[in-house]
PDB file of C-alpha atoms in Angstrom:
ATOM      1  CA  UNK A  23       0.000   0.000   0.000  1.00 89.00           C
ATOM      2  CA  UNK A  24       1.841   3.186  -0.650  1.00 91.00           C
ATOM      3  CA  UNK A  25      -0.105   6.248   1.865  1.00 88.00           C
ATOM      4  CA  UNK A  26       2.047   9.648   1.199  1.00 88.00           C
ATOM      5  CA  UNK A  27       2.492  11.156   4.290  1.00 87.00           C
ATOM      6  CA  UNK A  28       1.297  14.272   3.573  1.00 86.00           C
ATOM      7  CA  UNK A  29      -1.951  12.700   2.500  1.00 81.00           C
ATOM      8  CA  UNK A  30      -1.674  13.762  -1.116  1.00 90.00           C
ATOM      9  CA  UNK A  31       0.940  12.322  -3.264  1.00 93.00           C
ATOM     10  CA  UNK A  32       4.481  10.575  -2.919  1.00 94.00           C
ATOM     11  CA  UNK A  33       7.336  10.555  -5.272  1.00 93.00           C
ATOM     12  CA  UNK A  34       8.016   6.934  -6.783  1.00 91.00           C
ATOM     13  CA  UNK A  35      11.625   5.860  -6.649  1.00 90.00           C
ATOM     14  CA  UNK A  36      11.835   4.965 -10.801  1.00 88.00           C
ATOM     15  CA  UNK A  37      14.206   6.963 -13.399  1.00 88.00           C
ATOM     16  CA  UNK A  38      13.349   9.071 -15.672  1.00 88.00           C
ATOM     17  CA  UNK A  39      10.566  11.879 -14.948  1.00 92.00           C
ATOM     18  CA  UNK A  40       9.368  11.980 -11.732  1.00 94.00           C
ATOM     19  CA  UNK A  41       5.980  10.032 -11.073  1.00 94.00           C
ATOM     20  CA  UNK A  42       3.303  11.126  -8.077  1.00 95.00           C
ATOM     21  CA  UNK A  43       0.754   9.124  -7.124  1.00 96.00           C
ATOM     22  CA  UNK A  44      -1.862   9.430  -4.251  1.00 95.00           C
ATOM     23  CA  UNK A  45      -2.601   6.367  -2.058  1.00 94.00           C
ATOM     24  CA  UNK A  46      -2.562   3.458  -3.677  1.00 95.00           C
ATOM     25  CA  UNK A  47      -1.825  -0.371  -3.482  1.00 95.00           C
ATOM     26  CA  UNK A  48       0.089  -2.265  -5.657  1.00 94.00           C
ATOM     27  CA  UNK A  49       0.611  -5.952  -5.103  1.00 95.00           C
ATOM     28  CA  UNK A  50       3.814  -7.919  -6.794  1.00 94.00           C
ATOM     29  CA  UNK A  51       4.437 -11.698  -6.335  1.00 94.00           C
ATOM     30  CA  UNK A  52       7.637 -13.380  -8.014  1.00 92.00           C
ATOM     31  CA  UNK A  53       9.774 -15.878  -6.224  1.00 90.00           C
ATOM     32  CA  UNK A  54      11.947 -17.488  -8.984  1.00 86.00           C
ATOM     33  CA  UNK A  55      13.138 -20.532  -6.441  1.00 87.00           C
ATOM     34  CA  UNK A  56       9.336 -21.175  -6.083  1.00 89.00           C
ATOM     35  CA  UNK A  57       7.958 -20.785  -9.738  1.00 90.00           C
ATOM     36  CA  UNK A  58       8.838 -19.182 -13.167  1.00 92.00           C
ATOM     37  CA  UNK A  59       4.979 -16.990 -12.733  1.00 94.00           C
ATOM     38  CA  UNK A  60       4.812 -13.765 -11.314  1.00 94.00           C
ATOM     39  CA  UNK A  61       2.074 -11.119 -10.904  1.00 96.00           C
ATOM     40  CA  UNK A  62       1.435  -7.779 -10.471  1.00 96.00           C
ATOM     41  CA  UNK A  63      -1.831  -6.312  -9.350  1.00 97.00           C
ATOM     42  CA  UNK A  64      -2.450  -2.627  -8.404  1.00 96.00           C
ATOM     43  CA  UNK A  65      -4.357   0.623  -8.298  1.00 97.00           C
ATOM     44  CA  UNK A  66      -2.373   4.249  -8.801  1.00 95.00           C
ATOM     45  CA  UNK A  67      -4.553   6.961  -7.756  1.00 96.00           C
ATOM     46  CA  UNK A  68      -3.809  10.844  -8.580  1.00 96.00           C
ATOM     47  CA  UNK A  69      -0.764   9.997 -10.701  1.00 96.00           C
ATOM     48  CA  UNK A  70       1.363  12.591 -12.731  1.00 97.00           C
ATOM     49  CA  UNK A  71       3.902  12.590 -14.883  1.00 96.00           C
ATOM     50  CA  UNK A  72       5.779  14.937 -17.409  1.00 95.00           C
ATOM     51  CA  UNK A  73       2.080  16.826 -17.465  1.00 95.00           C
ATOM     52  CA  UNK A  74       0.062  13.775 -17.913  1.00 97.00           C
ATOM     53  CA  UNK A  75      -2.734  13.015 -15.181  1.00 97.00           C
ATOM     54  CA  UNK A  76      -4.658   9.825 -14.641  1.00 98.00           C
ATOM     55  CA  UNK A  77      -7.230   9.857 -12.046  1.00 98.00           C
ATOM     56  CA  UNK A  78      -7.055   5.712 -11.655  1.00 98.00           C
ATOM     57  CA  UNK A  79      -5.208   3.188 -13.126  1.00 97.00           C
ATOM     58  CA  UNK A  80      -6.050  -0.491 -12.570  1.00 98.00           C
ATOM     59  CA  UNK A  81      -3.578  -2.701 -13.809  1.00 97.00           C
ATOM     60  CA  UNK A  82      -3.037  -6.554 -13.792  1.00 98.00           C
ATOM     61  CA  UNK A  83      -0.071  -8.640 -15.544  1.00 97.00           C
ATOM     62  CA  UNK A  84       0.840 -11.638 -15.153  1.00 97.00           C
ATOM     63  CA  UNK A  85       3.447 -13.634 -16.759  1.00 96.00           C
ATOM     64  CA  UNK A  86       6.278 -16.208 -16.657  1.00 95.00           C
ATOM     65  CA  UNK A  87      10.044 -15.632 -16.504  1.00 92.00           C
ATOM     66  CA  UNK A  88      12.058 -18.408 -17.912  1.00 90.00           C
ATOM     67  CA  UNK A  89      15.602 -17.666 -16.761  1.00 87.00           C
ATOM     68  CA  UNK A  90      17.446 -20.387 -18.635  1.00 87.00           C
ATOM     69  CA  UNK A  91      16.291 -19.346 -22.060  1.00 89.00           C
ATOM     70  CA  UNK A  92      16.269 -15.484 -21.319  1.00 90.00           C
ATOM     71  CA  UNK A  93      12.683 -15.623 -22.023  1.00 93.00           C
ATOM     72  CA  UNK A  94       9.154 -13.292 -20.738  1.00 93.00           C
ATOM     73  CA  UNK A  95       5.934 -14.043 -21.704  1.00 96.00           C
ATOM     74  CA  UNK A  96       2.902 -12.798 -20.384  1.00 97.00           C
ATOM     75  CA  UNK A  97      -0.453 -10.317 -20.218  1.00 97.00           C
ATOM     76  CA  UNK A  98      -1.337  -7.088 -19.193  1.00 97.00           C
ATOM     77  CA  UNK A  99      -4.748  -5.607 -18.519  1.00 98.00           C
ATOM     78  CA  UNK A 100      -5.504  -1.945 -17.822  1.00 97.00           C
ATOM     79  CA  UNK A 101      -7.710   0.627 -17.710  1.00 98.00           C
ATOM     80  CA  UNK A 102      -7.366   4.496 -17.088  1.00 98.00           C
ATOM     81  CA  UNK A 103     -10.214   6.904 -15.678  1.00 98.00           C
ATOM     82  CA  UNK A 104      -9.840  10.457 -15.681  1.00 98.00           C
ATOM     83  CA  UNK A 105      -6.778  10.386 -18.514  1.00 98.00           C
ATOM     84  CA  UNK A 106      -5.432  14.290 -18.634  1.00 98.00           C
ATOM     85  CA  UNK A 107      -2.333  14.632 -21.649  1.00 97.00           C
ATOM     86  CA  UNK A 108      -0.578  17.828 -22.293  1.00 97.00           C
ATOM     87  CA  UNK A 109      -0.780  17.455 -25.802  1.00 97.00           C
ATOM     88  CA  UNK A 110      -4.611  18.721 -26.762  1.00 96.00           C
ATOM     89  CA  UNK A 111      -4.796  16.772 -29.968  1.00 97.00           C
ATOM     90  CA  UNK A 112      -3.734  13.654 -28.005  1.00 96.00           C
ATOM     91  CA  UNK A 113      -6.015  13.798 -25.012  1.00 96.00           C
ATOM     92  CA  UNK A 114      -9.105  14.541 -27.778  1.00 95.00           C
ATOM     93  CA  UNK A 115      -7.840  11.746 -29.494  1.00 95.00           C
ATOM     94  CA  UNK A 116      -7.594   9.133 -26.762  1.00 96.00           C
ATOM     95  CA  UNK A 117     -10.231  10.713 -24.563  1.00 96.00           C
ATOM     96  CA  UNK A 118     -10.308  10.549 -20.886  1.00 96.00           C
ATOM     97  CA  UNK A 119     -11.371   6.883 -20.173  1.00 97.00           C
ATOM     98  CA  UNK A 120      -9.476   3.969 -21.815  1.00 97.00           C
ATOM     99  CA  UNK A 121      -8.775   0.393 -21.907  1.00 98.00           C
ATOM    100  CA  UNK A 122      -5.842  -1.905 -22.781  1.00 97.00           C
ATOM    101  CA  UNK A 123      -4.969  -5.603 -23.160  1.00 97.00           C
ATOM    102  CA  UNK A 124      -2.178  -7.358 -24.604  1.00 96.00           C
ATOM    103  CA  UNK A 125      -0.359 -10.340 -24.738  1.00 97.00           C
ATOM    104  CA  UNK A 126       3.708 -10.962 -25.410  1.00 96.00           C
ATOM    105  CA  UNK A 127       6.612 -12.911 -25.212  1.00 96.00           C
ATOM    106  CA  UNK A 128       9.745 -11.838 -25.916  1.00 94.00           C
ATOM    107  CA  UNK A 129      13.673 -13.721 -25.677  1.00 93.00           C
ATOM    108  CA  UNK A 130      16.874 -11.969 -25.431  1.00 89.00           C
ATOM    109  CA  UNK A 131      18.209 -10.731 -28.330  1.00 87.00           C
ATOM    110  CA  UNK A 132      15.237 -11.296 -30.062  1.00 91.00           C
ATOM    111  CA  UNK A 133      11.969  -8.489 -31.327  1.00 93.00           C
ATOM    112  CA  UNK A 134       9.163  -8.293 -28.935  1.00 94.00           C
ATOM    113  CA  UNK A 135       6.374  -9.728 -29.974  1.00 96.00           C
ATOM    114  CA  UNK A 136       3.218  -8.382 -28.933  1.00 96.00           C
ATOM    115  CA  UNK A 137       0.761 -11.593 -30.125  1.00 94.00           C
ATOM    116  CA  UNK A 138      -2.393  -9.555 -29.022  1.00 95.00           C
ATOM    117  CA  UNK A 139      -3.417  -5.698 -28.373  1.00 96.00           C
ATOM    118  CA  UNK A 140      -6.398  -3.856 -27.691  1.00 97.00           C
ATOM    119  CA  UNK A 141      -6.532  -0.472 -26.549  1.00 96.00           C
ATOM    120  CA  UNK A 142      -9.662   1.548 -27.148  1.00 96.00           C
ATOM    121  CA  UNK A 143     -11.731   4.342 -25.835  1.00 95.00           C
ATOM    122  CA  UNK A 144     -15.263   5.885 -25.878  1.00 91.00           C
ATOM    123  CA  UNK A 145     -16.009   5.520 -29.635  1.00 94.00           C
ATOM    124  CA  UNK A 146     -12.895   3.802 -31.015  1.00 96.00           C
ATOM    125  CA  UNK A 147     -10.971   0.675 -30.594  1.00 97.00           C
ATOM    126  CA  UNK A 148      -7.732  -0.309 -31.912  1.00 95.00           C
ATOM    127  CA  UNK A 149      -6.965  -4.089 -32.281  1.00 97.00           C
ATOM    128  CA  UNK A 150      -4.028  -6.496 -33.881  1.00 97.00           C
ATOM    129  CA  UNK A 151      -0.396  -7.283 -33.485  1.00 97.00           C
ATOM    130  CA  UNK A 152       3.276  -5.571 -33.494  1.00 95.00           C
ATOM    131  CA  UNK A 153       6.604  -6.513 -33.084  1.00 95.00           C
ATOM    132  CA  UNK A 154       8.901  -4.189 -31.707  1.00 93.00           C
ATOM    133  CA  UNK A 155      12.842  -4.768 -32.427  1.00 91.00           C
ATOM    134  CA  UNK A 156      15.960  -3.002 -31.561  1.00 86.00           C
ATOM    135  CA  UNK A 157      15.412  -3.313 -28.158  1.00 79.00           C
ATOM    136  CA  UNK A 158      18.738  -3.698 -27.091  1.00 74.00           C
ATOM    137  CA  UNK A 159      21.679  -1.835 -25.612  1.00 69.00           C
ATOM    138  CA  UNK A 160      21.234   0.651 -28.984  1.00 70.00           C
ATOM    139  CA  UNK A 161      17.872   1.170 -28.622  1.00 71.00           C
ATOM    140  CA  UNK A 162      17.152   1.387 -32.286  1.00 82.00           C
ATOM    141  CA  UNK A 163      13.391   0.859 -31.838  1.00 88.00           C
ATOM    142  CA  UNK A 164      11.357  -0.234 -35.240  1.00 92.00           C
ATOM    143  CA  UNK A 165       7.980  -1.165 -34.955  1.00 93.00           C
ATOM    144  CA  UNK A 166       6.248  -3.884 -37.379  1.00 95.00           C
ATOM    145  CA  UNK A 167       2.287  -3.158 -37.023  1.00 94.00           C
ATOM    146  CA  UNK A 168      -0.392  -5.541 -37.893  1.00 96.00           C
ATOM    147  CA  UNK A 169      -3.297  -3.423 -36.726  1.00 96.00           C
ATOM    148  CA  UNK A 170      -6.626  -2.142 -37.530  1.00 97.00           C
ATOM    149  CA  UNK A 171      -8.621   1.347 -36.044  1.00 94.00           C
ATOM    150  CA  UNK A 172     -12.290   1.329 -36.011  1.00 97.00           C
ATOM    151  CA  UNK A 173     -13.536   4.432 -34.855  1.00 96.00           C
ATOM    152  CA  UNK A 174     -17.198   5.536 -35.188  1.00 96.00           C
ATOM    153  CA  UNK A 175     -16.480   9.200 -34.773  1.00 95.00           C
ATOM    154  CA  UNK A 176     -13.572  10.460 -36.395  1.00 95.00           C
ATOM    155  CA  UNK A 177     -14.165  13.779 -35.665  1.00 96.00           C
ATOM    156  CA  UNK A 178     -11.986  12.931 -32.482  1.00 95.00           C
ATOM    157  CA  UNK A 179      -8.174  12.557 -34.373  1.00 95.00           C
ATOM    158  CA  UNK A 180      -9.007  15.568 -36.664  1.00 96.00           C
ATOM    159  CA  UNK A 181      -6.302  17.900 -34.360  1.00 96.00           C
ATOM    160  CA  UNK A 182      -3.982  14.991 -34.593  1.00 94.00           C
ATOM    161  CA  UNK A 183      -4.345  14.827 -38.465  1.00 95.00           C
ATOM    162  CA  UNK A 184      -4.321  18.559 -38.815  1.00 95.00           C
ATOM    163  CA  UNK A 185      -7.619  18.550 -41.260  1.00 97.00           C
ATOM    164  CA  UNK A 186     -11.248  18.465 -40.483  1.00 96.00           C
ATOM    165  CA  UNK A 187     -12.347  14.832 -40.408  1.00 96.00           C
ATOM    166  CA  UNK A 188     -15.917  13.349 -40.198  1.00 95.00           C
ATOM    167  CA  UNK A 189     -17.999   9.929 -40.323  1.00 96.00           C
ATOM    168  CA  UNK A 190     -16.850   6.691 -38.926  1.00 96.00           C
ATOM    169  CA  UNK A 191     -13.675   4.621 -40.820  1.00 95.00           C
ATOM    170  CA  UNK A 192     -12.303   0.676 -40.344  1.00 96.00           C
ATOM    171  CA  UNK A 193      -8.335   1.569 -41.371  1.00 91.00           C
ATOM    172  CA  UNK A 194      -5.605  -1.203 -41.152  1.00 90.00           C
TER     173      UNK A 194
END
């Protein structure tokens, strides 16, 4: 359970930008002399970070770790309420209330593979596959997409295209 003391937000000990969240509880399980699973389980409330806001974030993954072969599989489930993003044409975009799932397995050395993926939103949904390689120590990321957009209003991504847009569209 993390409780700031202050009774508003605490600073989470990861790099990069800072991250705040509010009292929460986050649950993680993993005892490699036990099993190759592990989970993690939680709810971030009142987080920020680098001017994005989320008012809740439920998140559950689970997956296995097999040491020998340098391998992860696994899935992840979220959802965010009360999604803030500094960028305007993002945030009317995505809109404040979406959902996530995928599924993945990945092996040193090798592309991630990202076997299933939702993510959608009020109106819209976004469903398929990617593989993402150049993961390693160069960090040459290239992403492979196999993925198809339905969104019933697309009013919503016309600031992110930079042209009125209107009606519904399936794109893949």
């Amino acid at each position: 359970e993390i409780l700031p003391p202050d009774g508003t937000s605490v600073a989470l000990p990861l790099p990069g930008p800072v991250l705040r969240v509010g009292p929460s509880q986050v649950t993680a399980r993993f005892d490699a002399a036990a099993s190759e699973t592990g989970e993690i389980e939680g709810i971030l409330r009142d987080s920020a970070r680098d001017g994005t806001t989320i008012d809740r974030l439920d998140l559950t993954a689970r997956g296995q770790i097999l040491a020998a072969q340098e391998t992860l599989t696994g899935r992840m489930v979220f959802t965010a309420e009360g999604l803030a993003l500094p960028d305007p044409a993002l945030a009317t975009a995505l809109g404040n209330e979406i959902a996530a799932r995928l599924r993945f397995d990945w092996t040193r050395g090798q592309p991630l593979i990202v076997n299933e993926m939702t993510l959608g939103g009020t109106d819209y949904g976004l469903a398929g596959k990617l593989t993402a390689s150049g993961l390693d120590q160069t960090l040459d990321l290239r992403l492979s997409p196999d993925i198809t957009l339905v969104a019933q209003d697309l009013r919503r991504f016309a600031p992110l295209a930079g042209m009125d847009l209107a009606g519904g569209a399936t794109l893949t």
